[in-house]
Amino acid sequence: MIFRIGHWFFLKRIALIAFVSTVGVVLVGYYPSIKVGFLGDDWWFLGKAASLNLPDYLAFYFDPRAQIFWYRPLYGILLLGEYFFFGATPDGYHIGQIVLHALNCLLLSGIVWQYSKRWRLAFLAGLFYALVPVNNLAVFWIAVQDPLAMVFYLAAIWSWIVYLQSARTRFYWLAFGGFVLALLGKEASVFLVVTLFLIDRWLMAKPTKFTEMIRRYALWAVTFVAYLALEYRVQTTAYFPNRWGYGLGWHVLENLAHYAALVVFPWIQDGVLIYVVLAVLGGAWIAFLLWHKSRLAFFLGVQAGLTFAPALAFPTMFFQARYLYFASAITAMVLAMVCEWIARRAPRDAWASAAVLALVIIAANGWVTLTATAEQVEAGRQMRVPLRDIYQQHP
């Protein structure tokens, strides 16, 4: 009894330390980005919130026939709420992106803890995800919906793991609700149902009757098919497939190599070196998978591919690292697993080695992120210079 109470207080203290550390790292890395201002199509989205009445605004986001790019009504709801509070002041929107990203870091830690019950592994996964360099633009750019969709994506995974472990029905419905909201947030969530199925049948692998499987997944299957039909309706007239050739082709393989390279080594985004790194680290992962037959390694590889699969069909001219916002969570988890493996080899020396490696990773992530933040703030300032006189006269 005393041991359990002591263990409970220890975990509470670790959870508090993890929360403060993770949120603190996110704020240090991204708080300067509130000075970036509006970028790209931020103005276009903000203009809809400012100019349309409520019925027209809701129709603009919820009516599939009105869509010219994609179907993401959840972002429309968020943007309308932000516009109500912040108007045309960009700082509040950037704070919103930072908060969403911090929440995703905490959710990732929660998922790793729920599955593994290893506090160090969970803590490092969230801490590494906080500043993974490929996520920078997704946090800088308020029109990027990935952080919003990711909240419900991760919440669905956490709820699903709890459901499979405890068989409590409410977590089943929480997972399903997260799935639906993630779909309404961004198309990158489309394979979430596959992820949840793999967690069930591959990672957990509890004996389950066929009839129980039918009951468990029937609603998910119907929802998935309905969403595909809706998305097909949107994409038949959408901008990218009809003007820029979004679809299958040889460019998919080039995109696959580039995105996969950034997943395994997110600190270098251009040049031949990144493909060398992909060959080395990718080969090491395949060798590990074949040698150990690790279900977890297989799952993580498949999961990473599923999260950026929708972006592979874009022409290479539209390549952007921000499409890896979902997949970089796998990068953070693998880095945390490496540190955890080192720390568990020996009580003292391995602990020190793991701590040094973790600090190096955090420092590398932080340096790249802070540099990118400073560059983006300056680029935003220069972009606004021609409009300064107009803004001063008409604030």
mmCIF file of C-alpha atoms in Angstrom:
data_model
loop_
_atom_site.group_PDB
_atom_site.id
_atom_site.type_symbol
_atom_site.label_atom_id
_atom_site.label_comp_id
_atom_site.label_asym_id
_atom_site.label_seq_id
_atom_site.Cartn_x
_atom_site.Cartn_y
_atom_site.Cartn_z
ATOM 1 C CA MET A 1 0.000 0.000 0.000
ATOM 2 C CA ILE A 2 2.764 2.454 0.945
ATOM 3 C CA PHE A 3 4.645 1.518 -2.219
ATOM 4 C CA ARG A 4 1.587 2.234 -4.356
ATOM 5 C CA ILE A 5 1.031 5.630 -2.738
ATOM 6 C CA GLY A 6 4.699 6.497 -3.186
ATOM 7 C CA HIS A 7 4.579 5.370 -6.810
ATOM 8 C CA TRP A 8 1.447 7.464 -7.384
ATOM 9 C CA PHE A 9 3.095 10.616 -5.998
ATOM 10 C CA PHE A 10 6.194 9.924 -8.087
ATOM 11 C CA LEU A 11 4.154 9.691 -11.291
ATOM 12 C CA LYS A 12 2.222 12.846 -10.411
ATOM 13 C CA ARG A 13 5.466 14.735 -9.930
ATOM 14 C CA ILE A 14 6.875 13.390 -13.194
ATOM 15 C CA ALA A 15 3.659 14.355 -15.011
ATOM 16 C CA LEU A 16 3.889 17.903 -13.658
ATOM 17 C CA ILE A 17 7.566 18.176 -14.643
ATOM 18 C CA ALA A 18 6.778 16.827 -18.119
ATOM 19 C CA PHE A 19 3.878 19.267 -18.546
ATOM 20 C CA VAL A 20 5.895 22.317 -17.484
ATOM 21 C CA SER A 21 8.991 21.284 -19.468
ATOM 22 C CA THR A 22 7.124 20.491 -22.679
ATOM 23 C CA VAL A 23 4.979 23.630 -22.648
ATOM 24 C CA GLY A 24 8.040 25.692 -21.718
ATOM 25 C CA VAL A 25 10.061 24.326 -24.644
ATOM 26 C CA VAL A 26 7.193 25.035 -27.054
ATOM 27 C CA LEU A 27 6.871 28.613 -25.791
ATOM 28 C CA VAL A 28 10.608 29.278 -25.971
ATOM 29 C CA GLY A 29 10.796 27.928 -29.496
ATOM 30 C CA TYR A 30 7.636 29.406 -30.973
ATOM 31 C CA TYR A 31 6.579 32.444 -28.967
ATOM 32 C CA PRO A 32 8.697 34.778 -31.172
ATOM 33 C CA SER A 33 6.550 33.650 -34.123
ATOM 34 C CA ILE A 34 3.658 35.831 -32.948
ATOM 35 C CA LYS A 35 5.487 38.642 -34.758
ATOM 36 C CA VAL A 36 5.333 36.830 -38.105
ATOM 37 C CA GLY A 37 1.980 38.402 -38.960
ATOM 38 C CA PHE A 38 -0.297 36.995 -41.635
ATOM 39 C CA LEU A 39 1.179 34.829 -44.409
ATOM 40 C CA GLY A 40 0.003 33.697 -47.828
ATOM 41 C CA ASP A 41 -3.679 32.788 -47.866
ATOM 42 C CA ASP A 42 -4.212 33.818 -44.221
ATOM 43 C CA TRP A 43 -5.792 36.973 -45.636
ATOM 44 C CA TRP A 44 -8.152 34.968 -47.824
ATOM 45 C CA PHE A 45 -9.464 32.903 -44.924
ATOM 46 C CA LEU A 46 -9.675 35.917 -42.637
ATOM 47 C CA GLY A 47 -11.561 37.871 -45.300
ATOM 48 C CA LYS A 48 -14.298 35.226 -45.355
ATOM 49 C CA ALA A 49 -14.715 35.462 -41.586
ATOM 50 C CA ALA A 50 -14.852 39.260 -41.796
ATOM 51 C CA SER A 51 -17.175 39.687 -44.789
ATOM 52 C CA LEU A 52 -19.724 36.834 -44.763
ATOM 53 C CA ASN A 53 -22.800 36.635 -42.574
ATOM 54 C CA LEU A 54 -23.123 33.537 -40.399
ATOM 55 C CA PRO A 55 -25.386 31.437 -42.715
ATOM 56 C CA ASP A 56 -23.202 32.142 -45.757
ATOM 57 C CA TYR A 57 -20.041 31.513 -43.762
ATOM 58 C CA LEU A 58 -21.275 28.130 -42.502
ATOM 59 C CA ALA A 59 -22.396 27.183 -46.003
ATOM 60 C CA PHE A 60 -18.980 28.171 -47.335
ATOM 61 C CA TYR A 61 -17.307 25.618 -45.056
ATOM 62 C CA PHE A 62 -19.949 22.893 -44.639
ATOM 63 C CA ASP A 63 -21.568 22.666 -48.089
ATOM 64 C CA PRO A 64 -19.517 20.194 -50.182
ATOM 65 C CA ARG A 65 -20.728 21.874 -53.379
ATOM 66 C CA ALA A 66 -19.128 25.171 -52.339
ATOM 67 C CA GLN A 67 -15.620 23.779 -51.864
ATOM 68 C CA ILE A 68 -12.872 24.610 -54.366
ATOM 69 C CA PHE A 69 -9.892 23.195 -52.475
ATOM 70 C CA TRP A 70 -10.869 20.710 -49.729
ATOM 71 C CA TYR A 71 -13.449 19.898 -47.072
ATOM 72 C CA ARG A 72 -12.246 21.180 -43.667
ATOM 73 C CA PRO A 73 -15.194 22.748 -41.815
ATOM 74 C CA LEU A 74 -13.578 22.342 -38.390
ATOM 75 C CA TYR A 75 -11.008 24.990 -39.291
ATOM 76 C CA GLY A 76 -13.793 27.346 -40.324
ATOM 77 C CA ILE A 77 -15.337 27.070 -36.867
ATOM 78 C CA LEU A 78 -11.998 27.724 -35.184
ATOM 79 C CA LEU A 79 -11.225 30.706 -37.412
ATOM 80 C CA LEU A 80 -14.618 32.270 -36.791
ATOM 81 C CA GLY A 81 -14.124 32.012 -33.034
ATOM 82 C CA GLU A 82 -10.640 33.482 -33.296
ATOM 83 C CA TYR A 83 -11.884 36.327 -35.471
ATOM 84 C CA PHE A 84 -14.547 37.122 -32.873
ATOM 85 C CA PHE A 85 -11.834 37.623 -30.234
ATOM 86 C CA PHE A 86 -8.853 38.895 -32.234
ATOM 87 C CA GLY A 87 -10.271 40.599 -35.311
ATOM 88 C CA ALA A 88 -7.471 41.601 -37.703
ATOM 89 C CA THR A 89 -4.685 41.373 -35.081
ATOM 90 C CA PRO A 90 -2.420 38.420 -35.994
ATOM 91 C CA ASP A 91 -0.872 37.838 -32.538
ATOM 92 C CA GLY A 92 -3.880 35.964 -31.155
ATOM 93 C CA TYR A 93 -4.040 33.576 -34.114
ATOM 94 C CA HIS A 94 -0.381 32.690 -33.675
ATOM 95 C CA ILE A 95 -0.898 32.088 -29.974
ATOM 96 C CA GLY A 96 -3.714 29.740 -30.970
ATOM 97 C CA GLN A 97 -1.372 27.727 -33.198
ATOM 98 C CA ILE A 98 1.227 27.543 -30.423
ATOM 99 C CA VAL A 99 -1.378 26.335 -27.915
ATOM 100 C CA LEU A 100 -2.602 23.651 -30.318
ATOM 101 C CA HIS A 101 0.952 22.469 -30.891
ATOM 102 C CA ALA A 102 1.698 22.335 -27.150
ATOM 103 C CA LEU A 103 -1.484 20.318 -26.642
ATOM 104 C CA ASN A 104 -0.378 17.866 -29.329
ATOM 105 C CA CYS A 105 2.971 17.398 -27.592
ATOM 106 C CA LEU A 106 1.189 16.567 -24.332
ATOM 107 C CA LEU A 107 -1.224 14.204 -26.090
ATOM 108 C CA LEU A 108 1.672 12.385 -27.716
ATOM 109 C CA SER A 109 3.276 11.906 -24.309
ATOM 110 C CA GLY A 110 -0.056 10.633 -23.018
ATOM 111 C CA ILE A 111 -0.327 8.064 -25.810
ATOM 112 C CA VAL A 112 3.189 6.745 -25.268
ATOM 113 C CA TRP A 113 2.596 6.504 -21.519
ATOM 114 C CA GLN A 114 -0.776 4.797 -21.930
ATOM 115 C CA TYR A 115 0.713 2.147 -24.201
ATOM 116 C CA SER A 116 4.145 1.601 -22.644
ATOM 117 C CA LYS A 117 3.829 2.787 -19.018
ATOM 118 C CA ARG A 118 7.391 4.151 -19.324
ATOM 119 C CA TRP A 119 7.444 7.717 -18.029
ATOM 120 C CA ARG A 120 10.872 8.608 -19.450
ATOM 121 C CA LEU A 121 9.920 7.403 -22.909
ATOM 122 C CA ALA A 122 6.640 9.339 -22.808
ATOM 123 C CA PHE A 123 8.305 12.497 -21.503
ATOM 124 C CA LEU A 124 11.023 12.508 -24.171
ATOM 125 C CA ALA A 125 8.586 11.783 -27.014
ATOM 126 C CA GLY A 126 6.564 14.913 -26.221
ATOM 127 C CA LEU A 127 9.684 16.963 -25.592
ATOM 128 C CA PHE A 128 11.289 15.987 -28.912
ATOM 129 C CA TYR A 129 8.042 16.581 -30.815
ATOM 130 C CA ALA A 130 7.864 20.116 -29.413
ATOM 131 C CA LEU A 131 10.572 21.431 -31.747
ATOM 132 C CA VAL A 132 10.947 18.940 -34.601
ATOM 133 C CA PRO A 133 12.226 21.245 -37.385
ATOM 134 C CA VAL A 134 9.870 20.033 -40.131
ATOM 135 C CA ASN A 135 6.912 21.352 -38.106
ATOM 136 C CA ASN A 136 8.014 24.990 -38.134
ATOM 137 C CA LEU A 137 5.847 26.295 -40.952
ATOM 138 C CA ALA A 138 2.809 24.398 -39.645
ATOM 139 C CA VAL A 139 3.042 26.456 -36.451
ATOM 140 C CA PHE A 140 4.084 29.754 -38.113
ATOM 141 C CA TRP A 141 1.284 29.743 -40.673
ATOM 142 C CA ILE A 142 -2.170 30.183 -39.176
ATOM 143 C CA ALA A 143 -3.952 28.872 -42.276
ATOM 144 C CA VAL A 144 -2.336 25.446 -41.754
ATOM 145 C CA GLN A 145 -4.949 23.114 -40.270
ATOM 146 C CA ASP A 146 -2.617 20.265 -39.267
ATOM 147 C CA PRO A 147 -2.190 21.259 -35.579
ATOM 148 C CA LEU A 148 -5.977 21.483 -35.175
ATOM 149 C CA ALA A 149 -6.681 18.129 -36.838
ATOM 150 C CA MET A 150 -3.799 16.531 -34.928
ATOM 151 C CA VAL A 151 -5.443 17.314 -31.582
ATOM 152 C CA PHE A 152 -8.396 15.065 -32.416
ATOM 153 C CA TYR A 153 -6.201 12.552 -34.245
ATOM 154 C CA LEU A 154 -4.085 11.964 -31.145
ATOM 155 C CA ALA A 155 -7.090 12.153 -28.814
ATOM 156 C CA ALA A 156 -8.735 9.373 -30.837
ATOM 157 C CA ILE A 157 -5.626 7.173 -30.591
ATOM 158 C CA TRP A 158 -5.320 7.720 -26.833
ATOM 159 C CA SER A 159 -9.021 6.970 -26.285
ATOM 160 C CA TRP A 160 -8.785 3.867 -28.476
ATOM 161 C CA ILE A 161 -5.850 2.466 -26.502
ATOM 162 C CA VAL A 162 -7.705 3.061 -23.237
ATOM 163 C CA TYR A 163 -10.795 1.370 -24.698
ATOM 164 C CA LEU A 164 -8.826 -1.691 -25.798
ATOM 165 C CA GLN A 165 -7.151 -1.939 -22.399
ATOM 166 C CA SER A 166 -10.245 -1.375 -20.261
ATOM 167 C CA ALA A 167 -13.240 -2.211 -22.511
ATOM 168 C CA ARG A 168 -14.993 0.918 -21.221
ATOM 169 C CA THR A 169 -17.563 1.961 -23.809
ATOM 170 C CA ARG A 170 -17.267 5.700 -23.299
ATOM 171 C CA PHE A 171 -13.695 5.614 -24.585
ATOM 172 C CA TYR A 172 -14.933 3.831 -27.708
ATOM 173 C CA TRP A 173 -17.223 6.754 -28.412
ATOM 174 C CA LEU A 174 -14.549 9.288 -27.532
ATOM 175 C CA ALA A 175 -12.266 7.613 -30.068
ATOM 176 C CA PHE A 176 -15.000 7.644 -32.693
ATOM 177 C CA GLY A 177 -15.774 11.306 -32.015
ATOM 178 C CA GLY A 178 -12.085 12.155 -32.331
ATOM 179 C CA PHE A 179 -11.975 10.268 -35.629
ATOM 180 C CA VAL A 180 -14.882 12.231 -37.077
ATOM 181 C CA LEU A 181 -13.511 15.591 -35.933
ATOM 182 C CA ALA A 182 -10.048 14.732 -37.260
ATOM 183 C CA LEU A 183 -11.604 13.987 -40.668
ATOM 184 C CA LEU A 184 -13.383 17.340 -40.588
ATOM 185 C CA GLY A 185 -10.063 18.968 -39.711
ATOM 186 C CA LYS A 186 -7.894 17.677 -42.560
ATOM 187 C CA GLU A 187 -7.743 14.878 -45.129
ATOM 188 C CA ALA A 188 -4.439 13.642 -43.692
ATOM 189 C CA SER A 189 -6.576 11.964 -41.011
ATOM 190 C CA VAL A 190 -8.253 9.689 -43.546
ATOM 191 C CA PHE A 191 -6.152 6.635 -42.643
ATOM 192 C CA LEU A 192 -6.671 7.022 -38.907
ATOM 193 C CA VAL A 193 -9.142 4.130 -38.966
ATOM 194 C CA VAL A 194 -6.350 1.929 -40.388
ATOM 195 C CA THR A 195 -4.044 3.064 -37.590
ATOM 196 C CA LEU A 196 -6.620 2.181 -34.956
ATOM 197 C CA PHE A 197 -7.217 -1.206 -36.545
ATOM 198 C CA LEU A 198 -3.474 -1.949 -36.501
ATOM 199 C CA ILE A 199 -3.265 -0.944 -32.849
ATOM 200 C CA ASP A 200 -6.115 -3.341 -32.124
ATOM 201 C CA ARG A 201 -5.088 -6.362 -34.184
ATOM 202 C CA TRP A 202 -1.306 -5.912 -34.410
ATOM 203 C CA LEU A 203 -0.067 -4.198 -31.237
ATOM 204 C CA MET A 204 -2.693 -5.291 -28.691
ATOM 205 C CA ALA A 205 -3.699 -8.508 -30.486
ATOM 206 C CA LYS A 206 -6.243 -9.638 -27.908
ATOM 207 C CA PRO A 207 -8.355 -12.647 -28.926
ATOM 208 C CA THR A 208 -11.626 -11.309 -30.335
ATOM 209 C CA LYS A 209 -14.564 -13.110 -31.925
ATOM 210 C CA PHE A 210 -15.404 -12.271 -35.527
ATOM 211 C CA THR A 211 -18.901 -11.062 -34.585
ATOM 212 C CA GLU A 212 -17.379 -8.709 -32.026
ATOM 213 C CA MET A 213 -15.039 -7.346 -34.694
ATOM 214 C CA ILE A 214 -18.007 -6.649 -36.958
ATOM 215 C CA ARG A 215 -19.817 -4.778 -34.202
ATOM 216 C CA ARG A 216 -16.661 -2.873 -33.280
ATOM 217 C CA TYR A 217 -15.864 -1.605 -36.770
ATOM 218 C CA ALA A 218 -19.188 -1.423 -38.638
ATOM 219 C CA LEU A 219 -19.842 2.209 -37.721
ATOM 220 C CA TRP A 220 -16.258 3.174 -38.543
ATOM 221 C CA ALA A 221 -16.472 1.521 -41.948
ATOM 222 C CA VAL A 222 -19.730 3.270 -42.827
ATOM 223 C CA THR A 223 -18.303 6.627 -41.728
ATOM 224 C CA PHE A 224 -15.108 6.024 -43.692
ATOM 225 C CA VAL A 225 -16.992 5.180 -46.894
ATOM 226 C CA ALA A 226 -19.314 8.186 -46.459
ATOM 227 C CA TYR A 227 -16.316 10.471 -46.027
ATOM 228 C CA LEU A 228 -14.618 9.071 -49.124
ATOM 229 C CA ALA A 229 -17.802 9.725 -51.126
ATOM 230 C CA LEU A 230 -17.952 13.298 -49.814
ATOM 231 C CA GLU A 231 -14.272 13.892 -50.522
ATOM 232 C CA TYR A 232 -14.654 12.468 -54.026
ATOM 233 C CA ARG A 233 -17.467 14.948 -54.634
ATOM 234 C CA VAL A 234 -15.249 17.810 -53.520
ATOM 235 C CA GLN A 235 -12.174 16.731 -55.469
ATOM 236 C CA THR A 236 -13.989 16.305 -58.810
ATOM 237 C CA THR A 237 -14.148 20.107 -59.092
ATOM 238 C CA ALA A 238 -11.276 21.059 -56.797
ATOM 239 C CA TYR A 239 -8.433 23.385 -57.726
ATOM 240 C CA PHE A 240 -5.384 21.174 -57.322
ATOM 241 C CA PRO A 241 -6.571 18.033 -59.198
ATOM 242 C CA ASN A 242 -7.982 20.024 -62.104
ATOM 243 C CA ARG A 243 -5.330 22.727 -62.490
ATOM 244 C CA TRP A 244 -2.065 21.394 -61.065
ATOM 245 C CA GLY A 245 -2.362 17.684 -61.678
ATOM 246 C CA TYR A 246 -2.805 16.343 -58.166
ATOM 247 C CA GLY A 247 -2.799 12.618 -58.760
ATOM 248 C CA LEU A 248 -0.711 9.512 -59.346
ATOM 249 C CA GLY A 249 2.492 9.582 -61.386
ATOM 250 C CA TRP A 250 6.275 9.275 -61.180
ATOM 251 C CA HIS A 251 6.362 12.370 -58.973
ATOM 252 C CA VAL A 252 4.871 10.235 -56.186
ATOM 253 C CA LEU A 253 8.141 8.277 -55.893
ATOM 254 C CA GLU A 254 10.220 11.462 -55.738
ATOM 255 C CA ASN A 255 7.954 12.887 -53.054
ATOM 256 C CA LEU A 256 8.058 9.589 -51.162
ATOM 257 C CA ALA A 257 11.868 9.613 -51.059
ATOM 258 C CA HIS A 258 12.007 13.245 -49.911
ATOM 259 C CA TYR A 259 9.324 12.945 -47.236
ATOM 260 C CA ALA A 260 10.696 9.632 -45.954
ATOM 261 C CA ALA A 261 14.165 11.159 -45.702
ATOM 262 C CA LEU A 262 12.826 14.015 -43.583
ATOM 263 C CA VAL A 263 11.007 11.588 -41.323
ATOM 264 C CA VAL A 264 14.215 9.693 -40.537
ATOM 265 C CA PHE A 265 16.417 12.826 -40.395
ATOM 266 C CA PRO A 266 14.416 16.078 -40.001
ATOM 267 C CA TRP A 267 17.374 18.482 -39.611
ATOM 268 C CA ILE A 268 18.397 18.679 -43.290
ATOM 269 C CA GLN A 269 15.720 19.496 -45.856
ATOM 270 C CA ASP A 270 17.679 19.830 -49.124
ATOM 271 C CA GLY A 271 20.659 18.369 -50.987
ATOM 272 C CA VAL A 272 21.963 14.921 -51.828
ATOM 273 C CA LEU A 273 23.001 14.235 -48.220
ATOM 274 C CA ILE A 274 19.407 13.746 -47.139
ATOM 275 C CA TYR A 275 19.028 10.791 -49.525
ATOM 276 C CA VAL A 276 22.253 9.278 -48.240
ATOM 277 C CA VAL A 277 20.852 9.551 -44.731
ATOM 278 C CA LEU A 278 17.613 7.940 -45.915
ATOM 279 C CA ALA A 279 19.516 5.018 -47.405
ATOM 280 C CA VAL A 280 21.581 4.479 -44.245
ATOM 281 C CA LEU A 281 18.903 4.965 -41.584
ATOM 282 C CA GLY A 282 16.133 3.428 -43.682
ATOM 283 C CA GLY A 283 18.310 0.393 -44.315
ATOM 284 C CA ALA A 284 19.098 0.126 -40.608
ATOM 285 C CA TRP A 285 15.380 0.218 -39.769
ATOM 286 C CA ILE A 286 14.578 -2.511 -42.314
ATOM 287 C CA ALA A 287 17.430 -4.652 -40.979
ATOM 288 C CA PHE A 288 16.166 -4.170 -37.422
ATOM 289 C CA LEU A 289 12.648 -5.089 -38.513
ATOM 290 C CA LEU A 290 13.798 -8.262 -40.270
ATOM 291 C CA TRP A 291 16.132 -9.316 -37.468
ATOM 292 C CA HIS A 292 13.874 -8.688 -34.479
ATOM 293 C CA LYS A 293 10.501 -9.013 -36.225
ATOM 294 C CA SER A 294 9.336 -6.102 -34.077
ATOM 295 C CA ARG A 295 5.633 -5.425 -34.357
ATOM 296 C CA LEU A 296 6.112 -1.942 -32.942
ATOM 297 C CA ALA A 297 8.809 -1.071 -35.522
ATOM 298 C CA PHE A 298 6.540 -2.306 -38.318
ATOM 299 C CA PHE A 299 3.609 -0.311 -36.962
ATOM 300 C CA LEU A 300 5.627 2.913 -36.654
ATOM 301 C CA GLY A 301 6.916 2.603 -40.208
ATOM 302 C CA VAL A 302 3.446 1.989 -41.619
ATOM 303 C CA GLN A 303 1.965 4.765 -39.502
ATOM 304 C CA ALA A 304 4.548 7.292 -40.718
ATOM 305 C CA GLY A 305 3.796 6.399 -44.332
ATOM 306 C CA LEU A 306 0.043 6.609 -43.865
ATOM 307 C CA THR A 307 0.200 10.108 -42.384
ATOM 308 C CA PHE A 308 1.979 11.711 -45.338
ATOM 309 C CA ALA A 309 0.506 9.477 -48.077
ATOM 310 C CA PRO A 310 -2.130 12.082 -49.132
ATOM 311 C CA ALA A 311 0.655 14.624 -49.811
ATOM 312 C CA LEU A 312 2.501 12.307 -52.203
ATOM 313 C CA ALA A 313 0.095 13.068 -55.045
ATOM 314 C CA PHE A 314 0.989 16.773 -55.095
ATOM 315 C CA PRO A 315 3.335 17.845 -57.917
ATOM 316 C CA THR A 316 6.898 18.167 -56.639
ATOM 317 C CA MET A 317 6.683 21.967 -56.935
ATOM 318 C CA PHE A 318 4.247 21.870 -53.989
ATOM 319 C CA PHE A 319 6.597 19.925 -51.736
ATOM 320 C CA GLN A 320 6.567 21.377 -48.198
ATOM 321 C CA ALA A 321 7.983 19.876 -45.023
ATOM 322 C CA ARG A 322 4.911 21.011 -43.065
ATOM 323 C CA TYR A 323 2.990 18.066 -44.520
ATOM 324 C CA LEU A 324 4.997 15.920 -42.105
ATOM 325 C CA TYR A 325 3.363 17.443 -39.015
ATOM 326 C CA PHE A 326 1.614 14.104 -38.329
ATOM 327 C CA ALA A 327 4.533 11.886 -39.340
ATOM 328 C CA SER A 328 7.088 13.821 -37.264
ATOM 329 C CA ALA A 329 5.384 12.436 -34.157
ATOM 330 C CA ILE A 330 6.831 9.070 -35.227
ATOM 331 C CA THR A 331 10.249 10.701 -35.557
ATOM 332 C CA ALA A 332 9.960 12.044 -32.005
ATOM 333 C CA MET A 333 8.874 8.646 -30.677
ATOM 334 C CA VAL A 334 11.757 6.811 -32.358
ATOM 335 C CA LEU A 335 14.281 9.329 -30.993
ATOM 336 C CA ALA A 336 12.775 8.839 -27.542
ATOM 337 C CA MET A 337 12.992 5.056 -27.951
ATOM 338 C CA VAL A 338 16.704 5.322 -28.813
ATOM 339 C CA CYS A 339 17.342 7.363 -25.650
ATOM 340 C CA GLU A 340 15.245 4.931 -23.608
ATOM 341 C CA TRP A 341 17.137 1.942 -25.005
ATOM 342 C CA ILE A 342 20.466 3.543 -24.050
ATOM 343 C CA ALA A 343 19.226 4.487 -20.581
ATOM 344 C CA ARG A 344 18.074 0.926 -19.860
ATOM 345 C CA ARG A 345 21.417 -0.682 -20.767
ATOM 346 C CA ALA A 346 23.116 0.251 -17.452
ATOM 347 C CA PRO A 347 22.053 2.228 -14.373
ATOM 348 C CA ARG A 348 24.708 4.975 -14.466
ATOM 349 C CA ASP A 349 26.781 5.360 -17.627
ATOM 350 C CA ALA A 350 23.844 4.679 -19.934
ATOM 351 C CA TRP A 351 21.706 7.180 -18.054
ATOM 352 C CA ALA A 352 24.338 9.861 -18.631
ATOM 353 C CA SER A 353 24.707 8.930 -22.298
ATOM 354 C CA ALA A 354 20.951 9.018 -22.826
ATOM 355 C CA ALA A 355 20.700 12.388 -21.095
ATOM 356 C CA VAL A 356 23.487 13.855 -23.254
ATOM 357 C CA LEU A 357 21.866 12.506 -26.435
ATOM 358 C CA ALA A 358 18.488 13.926 -25.406
ATOM 359 C CA LEU A 359 20.009 17.345 -24.738
ATOM 360 C CA VAL A 360 21.789 17.276 -28.112
ATOM 361 C CA ILE A 361 18.512 16.459 -29.883
ATOM 362 C CA ILE A 362 16.621 19.213 -28.039
ATOM 363 C CA ALA A 363 19.433 21.711 -28.726
ATOM 364 C CA ALA A 364 19.513 20.811 -32.439
ATOM 365 C CA ASN A 365 15.736 21.092 -32.718
ATOM 366 C CA GLY A 366 15.741 24.375 -30.817
ATOM 367 C CA TRP A 367 18.532 25.925 -32.871
ATOM 368 C CA VAL A 368 16.856 25.102 -36.202
ATOM 369 C CA THR A 369 13.448 26.268 -34.935
ATOM 370 C CA LEU A 370 14.672 29.558 -33.476
ATOM 371 C CA THR A 371 16.652 30.295 -36.640
ATOM 372 C CA ALA A 372 13.620 29.570 -38.818
ATOM 373 C CA THR A 373 11.452 31.731 -36.552
ATOM 374 C CA ALA A 374 13.802 34.701 -36.848
ATOM 375 C CA GLU A 375 13.965 34.317 -40.637
ATOM 376 C CA GLN A 376 10.183 34.101 -40.936
ATOM 377 C CA VAL A 377 9.635 37.150 -38.707
ATOM 378 C CA GLU A 378 12.025 39.181 -40.883
ATOM 379 C CA ALA A 379 10.406 37.929 -44.099
ATOM 380 C CA GLY A 380 6.995 38.904 -42.749
ATOM 381 C CA ARG A 381 8.260 42.346 -41.783
ATOM 382 C CA GLN A 382 9.682 42.985 -45.238
ATOM 383 C CA MET A 383 6.462 41.799 -46.862
ATOM 384 C CA ARG A 384 4.432 44.296 -44.838
ATOM 385 C CA VAL A 385 6.668 47.308 -45.537
ATOM 386 C CA PRO A 386 4.848 48.412 -48.744
ATOM 387 C CA LEU A 387 1.528 48.389 -46.839
ATOM 388 C CA ARG A 388 2.744 50.287 -43.778
ATOM 389 C CA ASP A 389 1.439 53.724 -44.862
ATOM 390 C CA ILE A 390 -1.979 52.299 -45.712
ATOM 391 C CA TYR A 391 -2.170 50.404 -42.424
ATOM 392 C CA GLN A 392 -1.221 53.508 -40.415
ATOM 393 C CA GLN A 393 -3.993 55.510 -42.101
ATOM 394 C CA HIS A 394 -6.584 52.715 -41.870
ATOM 395 C CA PRO A 395 -5.708 50.552 -38.840
#
